[in-house]
GROMACS .gro file of C-alpha atoms in nm:
model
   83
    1UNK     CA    1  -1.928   1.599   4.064
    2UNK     CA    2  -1.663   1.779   3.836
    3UNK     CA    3  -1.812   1.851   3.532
    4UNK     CA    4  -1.405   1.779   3.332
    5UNK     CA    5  -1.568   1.728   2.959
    6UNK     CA    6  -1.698   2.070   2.993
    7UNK     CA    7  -1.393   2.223   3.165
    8UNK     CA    8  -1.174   2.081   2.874
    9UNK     CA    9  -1.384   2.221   2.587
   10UNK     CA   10  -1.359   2.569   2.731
   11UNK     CA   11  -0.980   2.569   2.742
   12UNK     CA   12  -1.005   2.386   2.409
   13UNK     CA   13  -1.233   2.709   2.285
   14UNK     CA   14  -0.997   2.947   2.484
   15UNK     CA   15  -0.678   2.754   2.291
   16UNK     CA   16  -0.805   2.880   1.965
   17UNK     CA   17  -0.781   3.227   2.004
   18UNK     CA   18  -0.382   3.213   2.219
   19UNK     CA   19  -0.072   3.231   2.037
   20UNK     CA   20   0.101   2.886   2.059
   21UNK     CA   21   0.410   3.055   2.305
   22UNK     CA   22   0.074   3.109   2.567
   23UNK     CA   23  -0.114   2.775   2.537
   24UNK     CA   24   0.121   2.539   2.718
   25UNK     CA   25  -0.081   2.657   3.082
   26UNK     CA   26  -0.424   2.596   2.909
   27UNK     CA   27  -0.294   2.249   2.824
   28UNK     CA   28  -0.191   2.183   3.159
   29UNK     CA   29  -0.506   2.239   3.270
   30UNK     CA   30  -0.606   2.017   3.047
   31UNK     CA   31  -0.421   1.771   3.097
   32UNK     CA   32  -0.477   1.759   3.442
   33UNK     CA   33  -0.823   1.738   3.350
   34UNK     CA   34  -0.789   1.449   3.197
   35UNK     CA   35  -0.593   1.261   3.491
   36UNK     CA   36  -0.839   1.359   3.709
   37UNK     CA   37  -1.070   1.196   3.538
   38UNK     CA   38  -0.839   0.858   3.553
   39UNK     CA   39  -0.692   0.899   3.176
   40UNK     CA   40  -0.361   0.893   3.218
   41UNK     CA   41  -0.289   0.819   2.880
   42UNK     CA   42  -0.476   1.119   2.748
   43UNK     CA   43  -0.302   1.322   3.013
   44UNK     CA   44   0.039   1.223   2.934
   45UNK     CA   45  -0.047   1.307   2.536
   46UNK     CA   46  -0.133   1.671   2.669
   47UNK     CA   47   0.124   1.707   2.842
   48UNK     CA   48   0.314   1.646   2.557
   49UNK     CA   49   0.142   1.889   2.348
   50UNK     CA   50   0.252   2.134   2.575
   51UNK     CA   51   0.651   2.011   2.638
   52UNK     CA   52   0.648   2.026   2.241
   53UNK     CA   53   0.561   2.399   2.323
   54UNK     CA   54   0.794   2.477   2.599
   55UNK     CA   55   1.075   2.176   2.647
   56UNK     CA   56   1.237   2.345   2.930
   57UNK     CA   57   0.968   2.432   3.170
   58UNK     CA   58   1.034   2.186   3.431
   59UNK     CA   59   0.727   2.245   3.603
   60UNK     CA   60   0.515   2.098   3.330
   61UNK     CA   61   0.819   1.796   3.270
   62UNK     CA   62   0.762   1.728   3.678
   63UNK     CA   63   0.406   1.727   3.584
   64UNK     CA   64   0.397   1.463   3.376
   65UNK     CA   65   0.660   1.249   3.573
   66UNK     CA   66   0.413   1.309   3.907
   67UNK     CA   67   0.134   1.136   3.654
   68UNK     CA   68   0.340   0.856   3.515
   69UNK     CA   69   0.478   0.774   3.850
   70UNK     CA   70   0.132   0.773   4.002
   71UNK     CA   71  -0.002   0.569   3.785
   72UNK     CA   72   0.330   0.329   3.843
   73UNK     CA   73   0.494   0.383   3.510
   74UNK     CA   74   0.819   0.447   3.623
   75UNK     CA   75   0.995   0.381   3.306
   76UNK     CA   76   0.842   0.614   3.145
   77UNK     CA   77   0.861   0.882   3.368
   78UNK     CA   78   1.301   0.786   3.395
   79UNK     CA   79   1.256   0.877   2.973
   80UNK     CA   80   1.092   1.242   3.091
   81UNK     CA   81   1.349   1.293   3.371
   82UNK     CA   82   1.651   1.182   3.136
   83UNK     CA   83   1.569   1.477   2.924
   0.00000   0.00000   0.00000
C-alpha cells in the first residue's frame, strides 16, 4: 500500500523551506496525493493553492480539470477551462 499521509507531510516539510515561485510542483504532488487517495475535494483545494501561485501553467489548470471530470463534476471543471 501507498503510504500518501506520509508522502504529503514530506512535501509539506520540503514546502517550508521553497520560495513560493517553486512550490506550485510540490503541491501538485500533493494534490495528486490526495486524489489518489479518493479526496477529490482536498485535491481540488491544492490544486488551487498552487493556480493561486502560477495562474497560467496550464498543465496544473488541466490537472485539476482531469480530477473534476473524473470524479464527474463537469461544471466545475467548464469554470477551470473558462479561465
Amino acid at each position: 500500500a501507498q503510504d500518501y499521509p506520509g508522502a504529503r507531510a514530506k512535501y509539506e516539510e520540503a514546502l517550508a523551506g521553497l520560495p513560493a515561485e517553486s512550490q506550485a510542483p510540490v503541491l501538485r504532488a500533493i494534490a495528486n496525493s490526495w486524489y489518489a487517495q479518493g479526496d477529490v475535494d482536498q485535491a481540488v483545494a491544492t490544486f488551487d493553492r498552487a493556480l493561486a501561485l502560477q495562474p497560467d501553467d496550464t498543465e496544473l489548470l488541466q490537472a485539476v480539470v482531469n480530477v473534476l471530470v473524473a470524479a464527474g463534476r463537469e461544471a466545475e471543471a467548464e469554470a477551470y477551462l473558462a479561465r
